Short mmCIF file of C-alpha atoms and ligand atoms in Angstrom, two decimals:
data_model
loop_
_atom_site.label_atom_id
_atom_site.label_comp_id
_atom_site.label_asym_id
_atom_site.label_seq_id
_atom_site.Cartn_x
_atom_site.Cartn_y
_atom_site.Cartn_z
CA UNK A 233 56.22 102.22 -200.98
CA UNK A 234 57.40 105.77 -200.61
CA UNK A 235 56.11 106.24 -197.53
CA UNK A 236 57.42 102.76 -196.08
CA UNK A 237 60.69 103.97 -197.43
CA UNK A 238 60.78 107.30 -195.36
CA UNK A 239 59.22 105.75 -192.33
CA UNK A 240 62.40 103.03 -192.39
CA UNK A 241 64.82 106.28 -193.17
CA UNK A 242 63.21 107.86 -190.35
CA UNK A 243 63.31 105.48 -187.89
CA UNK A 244 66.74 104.35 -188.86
CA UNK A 245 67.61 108.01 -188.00
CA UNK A 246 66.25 108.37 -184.59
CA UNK A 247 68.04 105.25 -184.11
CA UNK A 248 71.60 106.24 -185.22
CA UNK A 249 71.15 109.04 -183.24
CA UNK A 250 70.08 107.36 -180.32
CA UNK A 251 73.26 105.08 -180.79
CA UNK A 252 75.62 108.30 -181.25
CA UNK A 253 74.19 109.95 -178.17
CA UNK A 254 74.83 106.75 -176.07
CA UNK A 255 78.43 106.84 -177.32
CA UNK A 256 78.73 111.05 -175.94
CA UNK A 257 76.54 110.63 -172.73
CA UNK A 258 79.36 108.87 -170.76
CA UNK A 259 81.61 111.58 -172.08
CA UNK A 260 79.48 114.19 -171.00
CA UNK A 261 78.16 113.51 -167.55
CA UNK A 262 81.46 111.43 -166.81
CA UNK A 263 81.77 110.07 -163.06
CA UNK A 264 81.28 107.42 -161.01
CA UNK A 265 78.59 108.97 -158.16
CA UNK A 266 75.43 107.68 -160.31
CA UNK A 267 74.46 104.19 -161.42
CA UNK A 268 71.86 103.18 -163.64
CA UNK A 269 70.92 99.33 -163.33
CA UNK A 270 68.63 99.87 -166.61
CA UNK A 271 72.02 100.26 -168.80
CA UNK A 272 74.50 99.56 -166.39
CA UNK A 273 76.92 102.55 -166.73
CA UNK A 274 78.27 104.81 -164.35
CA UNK A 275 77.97 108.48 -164.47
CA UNK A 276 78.51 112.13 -162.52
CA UNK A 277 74.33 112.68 -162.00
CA UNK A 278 70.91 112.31 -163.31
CA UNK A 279 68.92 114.34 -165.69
CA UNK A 280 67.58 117.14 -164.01
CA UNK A 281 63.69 117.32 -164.28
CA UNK A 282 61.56 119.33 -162.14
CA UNK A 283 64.21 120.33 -159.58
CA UNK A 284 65.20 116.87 -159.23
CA UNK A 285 67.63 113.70 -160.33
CA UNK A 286 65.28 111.83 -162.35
CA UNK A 287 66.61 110.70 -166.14
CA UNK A 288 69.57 108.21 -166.78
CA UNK A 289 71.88 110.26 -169.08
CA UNK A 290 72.71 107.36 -171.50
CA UNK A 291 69.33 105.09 -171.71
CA UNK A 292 66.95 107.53 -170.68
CA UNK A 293 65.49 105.13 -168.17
CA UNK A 294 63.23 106.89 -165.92
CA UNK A 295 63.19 106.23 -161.88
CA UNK A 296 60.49 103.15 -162.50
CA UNK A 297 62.44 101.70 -164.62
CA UNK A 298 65.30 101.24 -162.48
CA UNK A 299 63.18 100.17 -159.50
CA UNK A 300 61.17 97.60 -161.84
CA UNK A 301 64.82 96.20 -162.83
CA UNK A 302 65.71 95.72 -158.88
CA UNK A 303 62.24 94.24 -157.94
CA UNK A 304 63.22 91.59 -161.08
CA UNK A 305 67.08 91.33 -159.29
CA UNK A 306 65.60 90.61 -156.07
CA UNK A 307 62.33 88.57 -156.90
CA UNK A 308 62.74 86.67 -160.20
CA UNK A 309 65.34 84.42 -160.69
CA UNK A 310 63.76 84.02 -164.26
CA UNK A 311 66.52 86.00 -166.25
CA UNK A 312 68.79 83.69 -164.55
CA UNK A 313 67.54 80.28 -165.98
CA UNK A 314 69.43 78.94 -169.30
CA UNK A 315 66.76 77.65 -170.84
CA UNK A 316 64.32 79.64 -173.47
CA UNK A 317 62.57 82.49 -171.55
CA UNK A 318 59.12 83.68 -173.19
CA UNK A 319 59.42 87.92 -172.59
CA UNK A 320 55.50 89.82 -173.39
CA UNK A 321 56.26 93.54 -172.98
CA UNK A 322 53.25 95.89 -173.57
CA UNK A 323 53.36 99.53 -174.52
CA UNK A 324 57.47 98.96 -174.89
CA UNK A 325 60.17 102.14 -173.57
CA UNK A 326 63.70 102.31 -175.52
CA UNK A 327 65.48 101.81 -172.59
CA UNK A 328 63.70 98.45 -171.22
CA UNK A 329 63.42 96.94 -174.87
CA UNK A 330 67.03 96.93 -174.85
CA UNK A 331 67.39 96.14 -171.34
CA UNK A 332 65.29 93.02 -172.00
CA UNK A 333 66.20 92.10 -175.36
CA UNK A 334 69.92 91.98 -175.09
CA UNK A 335 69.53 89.25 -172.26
CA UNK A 336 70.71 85.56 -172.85
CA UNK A 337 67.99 82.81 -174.14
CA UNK A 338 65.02 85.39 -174.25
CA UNK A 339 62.44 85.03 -176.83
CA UNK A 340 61.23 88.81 -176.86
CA UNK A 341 57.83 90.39 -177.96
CA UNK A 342 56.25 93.92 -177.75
CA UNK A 343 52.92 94.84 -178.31
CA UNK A 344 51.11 97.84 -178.87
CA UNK A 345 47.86 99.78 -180.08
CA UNK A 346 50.30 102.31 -182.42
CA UNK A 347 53.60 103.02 -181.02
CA UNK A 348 56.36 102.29 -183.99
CA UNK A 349 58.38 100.89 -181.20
CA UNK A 350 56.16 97.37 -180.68
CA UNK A 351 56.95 94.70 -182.88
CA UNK A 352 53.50 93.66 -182.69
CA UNK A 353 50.01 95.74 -183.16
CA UNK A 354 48.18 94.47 -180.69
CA UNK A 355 45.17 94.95 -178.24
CA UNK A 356 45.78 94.21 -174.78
CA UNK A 357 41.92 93.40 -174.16
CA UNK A 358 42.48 91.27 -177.24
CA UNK A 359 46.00 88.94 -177.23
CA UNK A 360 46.93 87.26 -180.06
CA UNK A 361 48.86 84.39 -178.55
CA UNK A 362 48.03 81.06 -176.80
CA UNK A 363 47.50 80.56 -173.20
CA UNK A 364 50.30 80.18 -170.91
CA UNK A 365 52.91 81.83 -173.75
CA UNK A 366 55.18 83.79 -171.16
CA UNK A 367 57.10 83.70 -168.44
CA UNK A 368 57.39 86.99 -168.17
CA UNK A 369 55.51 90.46 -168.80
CA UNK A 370 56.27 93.46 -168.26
CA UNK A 371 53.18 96.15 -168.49
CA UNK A 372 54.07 99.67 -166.41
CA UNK A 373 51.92 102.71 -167.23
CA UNK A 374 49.01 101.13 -169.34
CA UNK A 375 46.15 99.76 -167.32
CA UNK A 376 45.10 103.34 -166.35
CA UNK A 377 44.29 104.26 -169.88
CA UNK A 378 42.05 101.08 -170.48
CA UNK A 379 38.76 101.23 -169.72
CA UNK A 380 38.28 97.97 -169.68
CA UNK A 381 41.61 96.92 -167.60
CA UNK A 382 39.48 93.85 -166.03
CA UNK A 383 39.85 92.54 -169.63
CA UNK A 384 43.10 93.37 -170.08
CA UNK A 385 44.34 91.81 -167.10
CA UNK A 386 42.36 88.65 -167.89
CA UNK A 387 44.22 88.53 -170.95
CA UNK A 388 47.34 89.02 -169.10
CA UNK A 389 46.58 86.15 -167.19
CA UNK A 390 45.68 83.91 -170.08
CA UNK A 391 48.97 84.31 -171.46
CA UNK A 392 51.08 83.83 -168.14
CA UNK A 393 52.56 80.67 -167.90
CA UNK A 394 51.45 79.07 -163.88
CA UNK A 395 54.54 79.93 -161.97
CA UNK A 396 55.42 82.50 -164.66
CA UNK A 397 55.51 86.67 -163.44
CA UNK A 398 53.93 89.68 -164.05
CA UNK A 399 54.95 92.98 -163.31
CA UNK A 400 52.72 95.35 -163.64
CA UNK A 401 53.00 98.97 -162.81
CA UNK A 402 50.17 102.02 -162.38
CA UNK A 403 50.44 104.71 -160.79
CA UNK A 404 48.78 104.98 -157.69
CA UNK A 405 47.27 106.91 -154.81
CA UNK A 406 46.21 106.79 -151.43
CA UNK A 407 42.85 105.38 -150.50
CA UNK A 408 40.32 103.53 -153.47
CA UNK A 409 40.39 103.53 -157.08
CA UNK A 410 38.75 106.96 -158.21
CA UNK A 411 36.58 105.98 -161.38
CA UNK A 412 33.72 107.66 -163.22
CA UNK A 413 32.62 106.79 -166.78
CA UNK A 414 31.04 109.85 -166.86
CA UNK A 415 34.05 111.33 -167.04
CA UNK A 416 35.20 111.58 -170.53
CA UNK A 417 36.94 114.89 -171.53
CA UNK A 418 40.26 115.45 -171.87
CA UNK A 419 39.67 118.26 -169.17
CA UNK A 420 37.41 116.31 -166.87
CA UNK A 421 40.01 113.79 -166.67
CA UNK A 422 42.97 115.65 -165.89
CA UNK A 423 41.06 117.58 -163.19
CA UNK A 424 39.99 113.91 -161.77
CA UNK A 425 42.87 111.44 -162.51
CA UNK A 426 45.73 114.44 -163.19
CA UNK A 427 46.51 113.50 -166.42
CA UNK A 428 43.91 114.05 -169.74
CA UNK A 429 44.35 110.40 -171.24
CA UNK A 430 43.71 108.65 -167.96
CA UNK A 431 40.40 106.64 -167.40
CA UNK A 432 40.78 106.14 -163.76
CA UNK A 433 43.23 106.95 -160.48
CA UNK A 434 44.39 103.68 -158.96
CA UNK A 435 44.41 103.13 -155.03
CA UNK A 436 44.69 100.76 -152.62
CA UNK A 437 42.53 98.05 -153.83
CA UNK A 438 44.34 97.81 -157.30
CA UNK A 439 45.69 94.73 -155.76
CA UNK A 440 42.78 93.10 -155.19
CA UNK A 441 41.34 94.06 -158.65
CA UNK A 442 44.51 91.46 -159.93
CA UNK A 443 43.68 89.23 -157.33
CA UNK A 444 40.16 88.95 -158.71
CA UNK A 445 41.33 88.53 -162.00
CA UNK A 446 43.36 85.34 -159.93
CA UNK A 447 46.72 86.71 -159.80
CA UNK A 448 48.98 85.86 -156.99
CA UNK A 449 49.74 89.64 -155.65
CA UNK A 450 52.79 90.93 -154.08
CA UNK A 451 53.29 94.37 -153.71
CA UNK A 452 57.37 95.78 -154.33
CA UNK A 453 58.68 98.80 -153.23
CA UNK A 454 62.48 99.10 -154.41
CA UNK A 455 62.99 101.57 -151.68
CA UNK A 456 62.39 98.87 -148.68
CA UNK A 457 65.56 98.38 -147.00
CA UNK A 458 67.95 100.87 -148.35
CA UNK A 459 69.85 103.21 -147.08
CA UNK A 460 68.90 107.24 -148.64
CA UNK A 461 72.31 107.30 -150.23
CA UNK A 462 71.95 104.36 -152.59
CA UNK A 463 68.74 104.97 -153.06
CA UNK A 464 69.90 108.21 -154.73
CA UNK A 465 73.10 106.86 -156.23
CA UNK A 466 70.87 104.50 -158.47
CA UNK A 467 68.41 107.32 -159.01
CA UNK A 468 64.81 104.95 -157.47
CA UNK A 469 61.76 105.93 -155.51
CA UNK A 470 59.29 103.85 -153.55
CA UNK A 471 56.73 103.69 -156.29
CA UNK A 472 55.35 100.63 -155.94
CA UNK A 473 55.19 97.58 -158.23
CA UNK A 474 53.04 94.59 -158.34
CA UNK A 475 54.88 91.55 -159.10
ZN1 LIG B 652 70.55 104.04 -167.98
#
C-alpha cells in the first residue's frame, strides 16, 4: 500500500509539473514563427537537439509526431465523425495521449509491456480485445523491438475494424529489412540496427511485410508538397508513415 501510495505521489508530481511547465513554455519561447499541430500553440523556435529544431517547447512532441498528426489531417476524416470513435494506442508518448484523448467522442486506450503511462499492460503479440475493436491505432516506434512483429501486426489487424486505420511508424532505411537472430547483444545490435534494443533495421519491403499480414498499405510522407518554409515553421521531416 505504501508503495502504491508513493508511486500515485510520484506520478501526480511529474504530472503537476508537466502542467506548470506547459503554463511557462509559451512565456518562455514566446512568438509566433513556430507551430506545433501536436498542441496547437504558437511559439519563437524549437528545442534545439543536435544542432537542429527538433522538440515542441510546450508538449514535447517530437518531429514524427507532428508529421503523424498531418498524415491523420490529410488522410483520415475519422476524428471528424460524431459518432463514438474506438482509439488503440500502443507504447503511448505524453504529448499524443493528450493529443488524442482530449478529442470529441473518442473512446481511448493505451497499451503497454511496462511503461506507467499505458492504461493497459498489454502484449502486442497478445491483444486482449475482440476483433474489429478500433477504428483507429496508432503504433510509431515499436515493431522494431519485437521479434516477432509478424504477430504483432496480425494482432493489429485482428483488432482493426474493415475500413478502420492504422498508422504505424518504424524507422526505416534504404534498401531491405536487415535482420539476424543471431544477433542478440546489446552491442551487436547497435553496431547492426544503430540502436542496442532494436531487433531489426526496416527497409523497403516493410510495406509489403503489412501487406502480407493483409493490410491495405499506403505510404505518407508529410513533407510531399510543401514548401521548405512551412515545413520548418511546423518543425516535420519526410519520415515516412504507413497509414
Ligand atoms: Zn507541441
Amino acid at each position: 500500500m505504501r508503495t502504491l501510495e508513493a508511486l500515485i505521489k510520484r506520478l501526480l508530481s511529474v504530472e503537476a509539473l508537466r502542467r506548470l511547465w506547459q503554463g511557462v513554455a509559451p512565456r518562455l519561447f514566446y512568438g509566433n514563427d513556430r507551430y506545433c499541430v501536436v498542441c496547437c500553440r504558437h511559439f519563437r523556435r524549437f528545442v534545439i537537439r543536435r544542432g537542429r529544431e527538433h522538440l515542441c517547447p510546450v508538449c514535447f512532441s517530437e518531429p514524427r509526431h507532428r508529421n503523424a498528426i498531418l498524415c491523420l489531417g490529410r488522410h483520415a476524416p475519422l476524428f471528424s465523425s460524431t459518432g463514438l470513435l474506438r482509439v488503440l494506442h500502443v507504447a503511448p508518448e505524453l504529448c499524443m495521449m493528450d493529443n488524442f484523448s482530449s478529442r470529441s467522442h473518442v473512446d481511448y486506450v493505451s497499451i503497454d509491456l511496462s511503461s506507467r503511462l499505458a492504461r493497459e499492460r498489454m502484449d502486442l503479440r497478445r491483444l486482449q480485445f475482440p476483433d474489429e475493436h478500433f477504428d483507429f491505432i496508432y503504433c510509431s516506434h515499436v515493431l522494431e523491438h519485437i521479434r516477432e512483429d509478424r504477430q504483432a501486426m496480425s494482432e493489429l489487424f485482428r483488432v482493426l475494424k474493415v475500413g478502420g486505420l492504422a498508422l504505424v511508424i518504424v524507422p526505416i532505411r534504404t534498401g531491405p529489412t536487415i535482420e539476424d537472430p543471431a544477433v542478440t547483444s546489446p552491442e551487436e545490435r547497435k553496431a547492426l540496427y544503430h540502436h542496442p534494443d532494436h531487433v531489426r533495421c526496416y527497409g523497403d519491403d516493410f510495406k509489403e511485410r503489412l501487406e502480407a499480414i493483409g493490410f491495405q498499405v499506403a505510404r505518407h510522407v508529410a513533407t510531399t508538397g510543401m514548401p521548405e518554409a512551412e515545413r520548418r515553421r511546423q518543425g516535420i521531416n519526410s519520415e515516412p508513415l504507413f497509414p
